[in-house]
Coordinates of C-alpha atoms in Angstrom, one line a residue:
M297 CA -43.3 -22.6 -30.4
R298 CA -45.1 -19.4 -31.0
L299 CA -48.1 -18.8 -32.9
G300 CA -48.6 -15.4 -34.7
G301 CA -46.7 -13.5 -31.7
A302 CA -48.8 -14.9 -28.9
R303 CA -47.2 -16.4 -25.9
K304 CA -45.6 -19.8 -25.9
V305 CA -47.6 -23.2 -25.9
R306 CA -45.8 -26.6 -25.9
S307 CA -48.5 -28.4 -27.4
L308 CA -51.8 -28.1 -29.3
A309 CA -54.4 -30.2 -30.5
F310 CA -56.2 -28.3 -33.9
V311 CA -59.5 -29.2 -34.0
P312 CA -62.0 -28.5 -37.1
V313 CA -65.0 -25.9 -36.9
K314 CA -68.1 -25.6 -39.3
S315 CA -68.5 -22.1 -40.4
Y316 CA -71.6 -21.7 -42.0
S317 CA -71.4 -23.8 -45.2
T318 CA -67.7 -24.1 -44.7
T319 CA -65.6 -26.0 -42.6
S320 CA -62.6 -24.0 -41.4
W321 CA -59.1 -25.0 -39.2
I322 CA -57.5 -23.2 -36.7
T323 CA -54.2 -22.0 -38.0
S324 CA -53.2 -19.4 -35.7
V325 CA -54.0 -19.2 -31.7
R326 CA -53.2 -17.4 -29.0
Y327 CA -52.9 -19.1 -25.6
L328 CA -56.3 -19.3 -24.3
P329 CA -57.7 -21.7 -21.1
P330 CA -59.6 -25.0 -22.1
F331 CA -62.7 -24.0 -21.0
H332 CA -66.3 -23.8 -22.9
H333 CA -67.5 -21.5 -25.2
G334 CA -69.1 -19.4 -22.5
N335 CA -65.3 -17.9 -21.6
L336 CA -63.9 -18.4 -25.1
R337 CA -66.4 -15.8 -26.6
N338 CA -65.4 -13.7 -24.0
R339 CA -61.8 -13.7 -24.1
V340 CA -61.8 -13.6 -28.0
T341 CA -63.7 -10.5 -28.4
R342 CA -61.6 -8.6 -25.7
R343 CA -58.8 -10.1 -28.0
P344 CA -60.1 -10.2 -31.6
S345 CA -56.9 -11.1 -33.2
S346 CA -56.8 -14.8 -30.8
L347 CA -57.8 -17.1 -33.2
R348 CA -57.4 -17.0 -37.3
F349 CA -59.3 -19.3 -39.6
S350 CA -58.3 -20.7 -43.0
P351 CA -61.3 -22.6 -45.0
P352 CA -60.2 -25.3 -46.9
G353 CA -59.2 -24.3 -50.6
K354 CA -58.7 -21.1 -49.8
K355 CA -55.7 -19.0 -48.7
G356 CA -55.0 -16.6 -46.5
K357 CA -56.8 -16.1 -43.2
V358 CA -60.3 -15.2 -42.3
S359 CA -60.9 -12.8 -39.0
L360 CA -63.4 -15.2 -36.7
R361 CA -66.7 -14.2 -36.2
S362 CA -68.5 -13.8 -33.2
S363 CA -71.6 -15.5 -34.5
N364 CA -69.4 -18.7 -35.0
L365 CA -68.1 -18.6 -31.9
L366 CA -71.2 -20.7 -29.9
R367 CA -70.1 -23.7 -33.4
I368 CA -66.4 -23.8 -31.9
P369 CA -65.7 -27.1 -30.0
K370 CA -63.4 -27.2 -26.8
L371 CA -60.2 -26.5 -27.5
H372 CA -58.0 -28.6 -26.1
F373 CA -54.4 -27.6 -24.8
L374 CA -52.2 -30.8 -24.1
D375 CA -49.9 -29.1 -21.7
M376 CA -51.0 -26.3 -19.3
A377 CA -48.0 -26.0 -17.3
G378 CA -45.2 -24.5 -20.2
Y379 CA -46.5 -21.3 -21.2
D380 CA -45.2 -17.9 -20.5
G381 CA -46.7 -15.7 -18.0
E382 CA -49.7 -17.2 -17.5
K383 CA -51.4 -19.3 -14.5
D384 CA -51.6 -22.9 -14.5
Y385 CA -55.4 -23.9 -14.9
S386 CA -54.5 -27.7 -15.6
W387 CA -56.1 -28.5 -12.2
I388 CA -59.6 -27.4 -13.3
E389 CA -59.2 -30.3 -15.5
R390 CA -58.2 -33.1 -13.3
V391 CA -60.9 -32.1 -10.7
R392 CA -63.3 -32.4 -14.1
S393 CA -62.0 -35.5 -14.9
G394 CA -61.9 -37.0 -11.3
G395 CA -65.3 -37.7 -10.1
A396 CA -67.5 -40.7 -10.2
V397 CA -70.0 -39.3 -13.3
P398 CA -67.7 -38.6 -16.4
Y399 CA -67.1 -35.2 -17.9
L400 CA -68.5 -34.9 -21.3
E401 CA -69.6 -32.8 -24.3
P402 CA -73.4 -31.9 -23.9
E403 CA -75.0 -33.5 -26.9
N404 CA -73.7 -36.8 -25.6
C405 CA -73.4 -37.3 -21.8
S406 CA -75.5 -40.6 -21.2
N407 CA -74.4 -41.6 -17.1
G408 CA -72.3 -38.2 -17.6
W409 CA -72.5 -34.5 -17.0
A410 CA -71.5 -31.4 -18.8
T411 CA -71.9 -27.7 -19.5
P412 CA -75.2 -26.6 -21.3
A413 CA -75.3 -23.6 -23.4
S414 CA -76.2 -20.2 -21.6
E415 CA -79.1 -19.8 -24.4
N416 CA -80.8 -22.4 -23.6
F417 CA -81.6 -20.5 -20.3
M418 CA -84.0 -17.3 -20.3
V419 CA -83.0 -14.3 -17.9
R420 CA -84.3 -11.2 -17.0
G421 CA -83.0 -8.6 -19.9
P422 CA -81.8 -5.4 -19.2
N423 CA -85.2 -3.6 -19.1
Y424 CA -87.6 -6.5 -17.5
L425 CA -88.6 -4.2 -14.4
S426 CA -91.0 -2.4 -17.1
D427 CA -91.4 -4.4 -20.2
K428 CA -91.1 -7.9 -18.6
I429 CA -89.1 -9.1 -21.6
K430 CA -86.4 -12.0 -21.1
I431 CA -83.1 -12.6 -23.2
Q432 CA -81.1 -15.6 -23.4
G433 CA -78.3 -16.1 -20.7
G434 CA -75.3 -14.8 -21.6
E435 CA -71.7 -16.1 -20.5
Y436 CA -71.2 -17.3 -17.5
L437 CA -70.0 -16.0 -14.7
L438 CA -68.0 -19.0 -13.3
E439 CA -66.4 -22.0 -14.9
P440 CA -67.3 -25.4 -14.4
L441 CA -65.3 -27.2 -11.8
G442 CA -67.0 -30.4 -10.7
F443 CA -70.1 -32.8 -10.2
D444 CA -70.3 -35.2 -7.6
W445 CA -73.2 -37.9 -7.4
I446 CA -73.1 -39.3 -4.4
K447 CA -74.5 -41.2 -1.4
G448 CA -74.4 -41.8 2.4
P449 CA -75.7 -43.2 5.3
A450 CA -76.8 -39.9 6.2
K451 CA -78.2 -36.7 4.8
I452 CA -74.5 -34.9 3.2
S453 CA -73.7 -31.5 4.0
E454 CA -70.9 -29.3 4.3
I455 CA -68.6 -30.9 2.0
L456 CA -66.3 -28.1 1.5
R457 CA -65.7 -28.0 5.1
N458 CA -63.8 -31.1 4.6
A459 CA -60.2 -31.2 4.1
N460 CA -60.2 -34.8 2.4
H461 CA -62.8 -34.2 -0.3
R462 CA -61.2 -34.2 -3.6
V463 CA -62.3 -30.6 -4.7
R464 CA -61.2 -29.0 -1.3
R465 CA -58.0 -30.4 -1.3
A466 CA -57.5 -29.2 -4.7
M467 CA -58.3 -25.8 -4.0
D468 CA -56.1 -25.9 -0.8
D469 CA -53.1 -27.3 -3.2
E470 CA -53.5 -24.2 -5.3
I471 CA -53.8 -22.2 -2.3
A472 CA -50.4 -23.6 -1.3
R473 CA -49.1 -22.4 -4.7
G474 CA -50.0 -18.8 -4.2
N475 CA -53.2 -18.5 -6.3
R476 CA -56.7 -17.7 -4.9
P477 CA -59.6 -19.5 -6.8
F478 CA -62.7 -18.8 -5.0
V479 CA -64.9 -22.2 -5.2
W480 CA -69.0 -22.3 -5.2
A481 CA -71.0 -25.4 -4.7
F482 CA -74.5 -26.2 -4.8
N483 CA -75.6 -29.5 -3.0
L484 CA -79.1 -30.7 -3.8
Q485 CA -79.9 -32.7 -1.2
L486 CA -82.7 -35.6 -2.5
P487 CA -85.4 -37.0 -0.8
T488 CA -84.1 -40.6 -0.9
K489 CA -83.7 -43.2 1.4
D490 CA -80.1 -43.8 0.6
N491 CA -79.4 -39.7 1.1
Y492 CA -78.3 -39.0 -2.7
S493 CA -77.0 -35.6 -3.5
A494 CA -76.3 -33.9 -6.9
V495 CA -73.6 -31.6 -5.9
M496 CA -72.1 -29.3 -8.6
F497 CA -68.7 -27.2 -8.2
F498 CA -67.9 -24.0 -9.6
V499 CA -65.0 -21.7 -9.4
A500 CA -64.3 -17.9 -10.5
L501 CA -61.0 -17.4 -11.8
E502 CA -60.8 -13.7 -11.5
P503 CA -61.2 -11.8 -7.8
I504 CA -64.9 -11.5 -7.5
Q505 CA -65.3 -7.0 -7.7
D506 CA -66.8 -5.3 -4.8
G507 CA -70.3 -4.3 -5.0
T508 CA -71.4 -6.9 -7.6
L509 CA -74.1 -9.1 -7.0
M510 CA -71.8 -11.7 -6.5
D511 CA -70.1 -9.8 -3.6
K512 CA -73.2 -8.9 -2.0
F513 CA -74.4 -12.4 -2.0
L514 CA -71.2 -13.3 0.0
K515 CA -71.1 -10.3 2.2
G516 CA -75.3 -10.6 3.0
D517 CA -77.0 -12.4 5.5
D518 CA -78.9 -15.4 4.9
S519 CA -81.8 -13.4 4.6
F520 CA -80.7 -11.7 1.6
R521 CA -79.6 -15.0 0.3
N522 CA -82.8 -16.7 0.4
S523 CA -84.2 -13.7 -1.2
R524 CA -81.8 -13.8 -4.1
L525 CA -80.5 -17.5 -5.0
K526 CA -82.9 -18.6 -8.1
L527 CA -82.5 -22.1 -10.0
I528 CA -83.5 -22.7 -13.5
A529 CA -84.3 -26.0 -14.1
N530 CA -85.0 -27.3 -18.1
I531 CA -86.1 -31.2 -18.4
V532 CA -84.1 -31.3 -21.8
Q533 CA -85.4 -35.5 -22.5
G534 CA -87.6 -37.4 -20.5
P535 CA -91.1 -39.0 -19.9
W536 CA -93.8 -36.9 -20.5
L537 CA -95.2 -37.5 -16.9
V538 CA -92.1 -35.9 -15.3
R539 CA -91.8 -33.0 -18.0
T540 CA -95.6 -32.1 -17.3
A541 CA -94.4 -32.2 -13.7
V542 CA -91.7 -29.7 -13.8
G543 CA -92.8 -27.4 -16.7
E544 CA -90.8 -26.5 -19.9
Q545 CA -88.4 -24.2 -17.7
A546 CA -89.0 -24.2 -13.8
I547 CA -87.8 -21.1 -11.7
C548 CA -87.2 -21.2 -8.0
I549 CA -86.1 -19.1 -5.4
L550 CA -84.6 -21.7 -3.8
G551 CA -84.5 -19.8 0.1
R552 CA -88.2 -18.9 -0.3
A553 CA -89.3 -22.7 -1.5
L554 CA -86.8 -24.8 0.3
S555 CA -84.5 -25.1 3.3
C556 CA -81.1 -23.7 2.5
K557 CA -78.2 -23.9 4.5
Y558 CA -74.8 -21.4 3.7
S559 CA -71.6 -22.0 4.8
S560 CA -68.2 -20.2 4.0
G561 CA -64.5 -20.4 3.8
L562 CA -62.0 -17.5 2.9
N563 CA -62.5 -19.4 -0.7
Y564 CA -65.5 -21.0 -0.5
M565 CA -69.2 -20.7 -0.4
E566 CA -71.5 -23.8 -0.1
V567 CA -75.5 -23.9 -0.2
D568 CA -77.1 -27.0 1.1
V569 CA -80.4 -27.4 -0.4
D570 CA -82.6 -29.4 1.6
I571 CA -85.1 -30.5 -1.5
G572 CA -87.3 -32.9 1.3
S573 CA -88.2 -29.5 3.3
S574 CA -91.2 -28.9 0.8
I575 CA -94.1 -31.1 0.3
I576 CA -94.1 -30.0 -3.2
A577 CA -90.7 -30.3 -4.2
N578 CA -90.4 -33.5 -2.4
A579 CA -93.1 -35.0 -4.5
I580 CA -91.8 -34.1 -7.8
V581 CA -88.3 -35.1 -6.9
H582 CA -89.7 -38.7 -5.7
L583 CA -91.5 -38.7 -9.3
A584 CA -88.3 -37.6 -11.2
F585 CA -86.3 -39.8 -9.4
S586 CA -87.7 -43.2 -10.8
Y587 CA -87.2 -42.1 -14.1
I588 CA -84.0 -40.7 -13.6
T589 CA -81.9 -43.3 -16.0
T590 CA -83.9 -42.0 -18.3
L591 CA -84.0 -37.9 -17.9
T592 CA -81.4 -35.2 -19.4
V593 CA -81.9 -32.1 -17.1
D594 CA -80.3 -28.6 -17.4
L595 CA -79.8 -26.7 -14.1
A596 CA -78.9 -23.0 -13.8
F597 CA -77.6 -20.8 -10.5
L598 CA -77.9 -17.2 -10.5
I599 CA -78.4 -14.6 -8.3
E600 CA -81.8 -12.9 -8.8
S601 CA -81.3 -9.1 -10.2
Q602 CA -84.2 -6.8 -8.3
T603 CA -83.2 -3.1 -9.9
E604 CA -82.3 -1.6 -12.6
E605 CA -78.6 -1.0 -11.9
E606 CA -78.3 -5.0 -11.5
L607 CA -80.0 -6.1 -14.6
P608 CA -79.5 -7.9 -17.1
E609 CA -79.0 -11.3 -15.1
Q610 CA -76.4 -12.8 -15.3
I611 CA -76.0 -17.0 -14.6
L612 CA -73.6 -18.0 -12.0
G613 CA -73.0 -21.4 -13.6
A614 CA -75.1 -24.3 -15.4
V615 CA -74.7 -28.0 -15.3
R616 CA -76.5 -30.7 -17.7
F617 CA -76.2 -34.4 -16.2
S618 CA -78.0 -37.0 -18.4
N619 CA -79.2 -40.8 -17.4
L620 CA -77.7 -41.1 -14.4
N621 CA -77.7 -44.4 -12.7
P622 CA -77.8 -44.6 -8.7
V623 CA -75.4 -47.3 -8.8
S624 CA -72.5 -44.9 -10.1
A625 CA -73.0 -42.6 -7.1
G626 CA -69.8 -42.3 -4.9
L627 CA -70.2 -43.2 -1.1
C628 CA -70.0 -40.8 1.4
D629 CA -68.2 -42.0 4.6
L630 CA -69.5 -40.5 8.3
T631 CA -65.6 -40.9 9.1
S632 CA -63.6 -37.9 8.8
D633 CA -60.0 -36.8 9.6
V634 CA -60.6 -32.9 9.7
D635 CA -59.6 -31.1 12.7
A636 CA -62.4 -28.6 12.8
A637 CA -60.0 -25.8 14.3
S638 CA -58.2 -26.1 11.1
L639 CA -60.9 -25.1 8.9
P640 CA -61.5 -21.7 7.8
P641 CA -63.9 -19.5 9.6
L642 CA -67.5 -19.5 8.9
L643 CA -70.0 -16.4 8.5
P644 CA -71.5 -16.0 11.3
T645 CA -75.6 -16.8 10.2
R646 CA -77.2 -20.3 9.8
L647 CA -80.5 -19.6 9.0
W648 CA -83.1 -22.5 8.4
R649 CA -86.2 -21.6 7.3
S650 CA -89.1 -24.3 7.0
I651 CA -91.2 -23.6 4.3
G652 CA -94.3 -21.9 4.8
F653 CA -92.8 -20.7 8.4
G654 CA -90.7 -17.9 9.9
F655 CA -88.7 -19.6 12.8
T656 CA -85.6 -20.6 12.8
S657 CA -84.6 -24.3 13.5
P658 CA -81.4 -26.1 14.2
P659 CA -79.8 -28.3 11.2
P660 CA -81.4 -32.1 11.5
Q661 CA -79.5 -34.4 13.9
G662 CA -79.2 -36.6 10.9
S663 CA -77.2 -34.1 9.0
L664 CA -73.7 -35.4 7.7
E665 CA -71.1 -32.5 8.6
P666 CA -68.4 -32.5 7.4
S667 CA -68.9 -35.4 5.0
S668 CA -65.8 -37.8 3.9
C669 CA -66.6 -38.5 0.2
R670 CA -65.0 -41.1 -1.7
S671 CA -65.8 -42.4 -5.5
D672 CA -65.2 -45.7 -6.8
H673 CA -65.2 -44.1 -10.3
A674 CA -67.9 -46.4 -10.8
N675 CA -89.1 -27.3 -4.8
G676 CA -91.2 -25.7 -3.0
N677 CA -93.3 -23.5 -5.7
L678 CA -91.7 -24.6 -9.3
H679 CA -92.8 -22.4 -11.8
G680 CA -92.3 -20.5 -14.4
E681 CA -91.8 -17.0 -13.9
D682 CA -94.1 -15.1 -15.6
D683 CA -96.6 -16.6 -12.9
A684 CA -94.6 -15.5 -10.0
N685 CA -94.3 -11.6 -10.6
K686 CA -96.8 -11.4 -8.0
D687 CA -93.9 -12.5 -5.5
E688 CA -91.3 -10.9 -7.5
N689 CA -89.6 -14.0 -8.5

């Protein structure tokens, strides 16, 4: 069917939308991929006729107001493969729901993961270098793709080098169909005896433009990456002890505080972050891990803006996980059927920096490269940015 001259969709679930004091129903919809409010807001503001609302008890249609967009639940397109002239993004939904930890709504994601509102994070504003004013985060640059909560007999790394990993398989399938998704993976290696890793995957649906910070990050060396990749952590819910240790909003330039290993292929970038490489981060994570079943945590990744031309900062992507259970972690096997000769070439440099030292050291012998993961479905100096201006964080 066609709605208001829009491209054809086979089926659509209409959802109620709260709009100030009234509840509206979407009555006219153009095709939009089923992503969260960040990209929904962007796509609608560029095409303001995409959505129209019919308030109950009133005739006619009311145009969408951008101030209401954050109140819009996710649109569920039941069949993404039959629309005209558009790419099929249903593979993203399959990857999101394919891990051991379910993908849920951010307000209710116990033992699950979700995409938090970007407004939860404060980033450098357009004039930050002169006025030091931060603003709420805007639209995410990347779409959430997946979350892996996994463990293994050794430290897990270079996950996307393994052609058997579910995200890598999905990515390769899309490439075989003629599409070119670019996947980002952030692997937080926890300093635990069972070698837990929390891995967050994001995907760029449009080509990365030359000269952007993302482009500079991909083309830059490890020294550049270490000086720019930033993590913002919020403890949304948890014991007072953990919230006090982490702070209201912890900000960390990952490569300055922790050992980060970067591996890249033609269609992916993976960052393996060894949290155990910092004594301070090690202690905080050990504390937090003992309360992990009671924690709700928001993590945002971004490339720090350090010049006026790069401002305001934009968040690559963010993940919320809540009440994770160690028992639900998927198992990573040491065995792998990957032929190293068939893997995409890596970028040439692999710089491992130990906290407080400037020498290069090889990856630990116990690291797992590459890993084959299956699921049974089952920081260094962490501080507020205002206190870190001396270090230009």
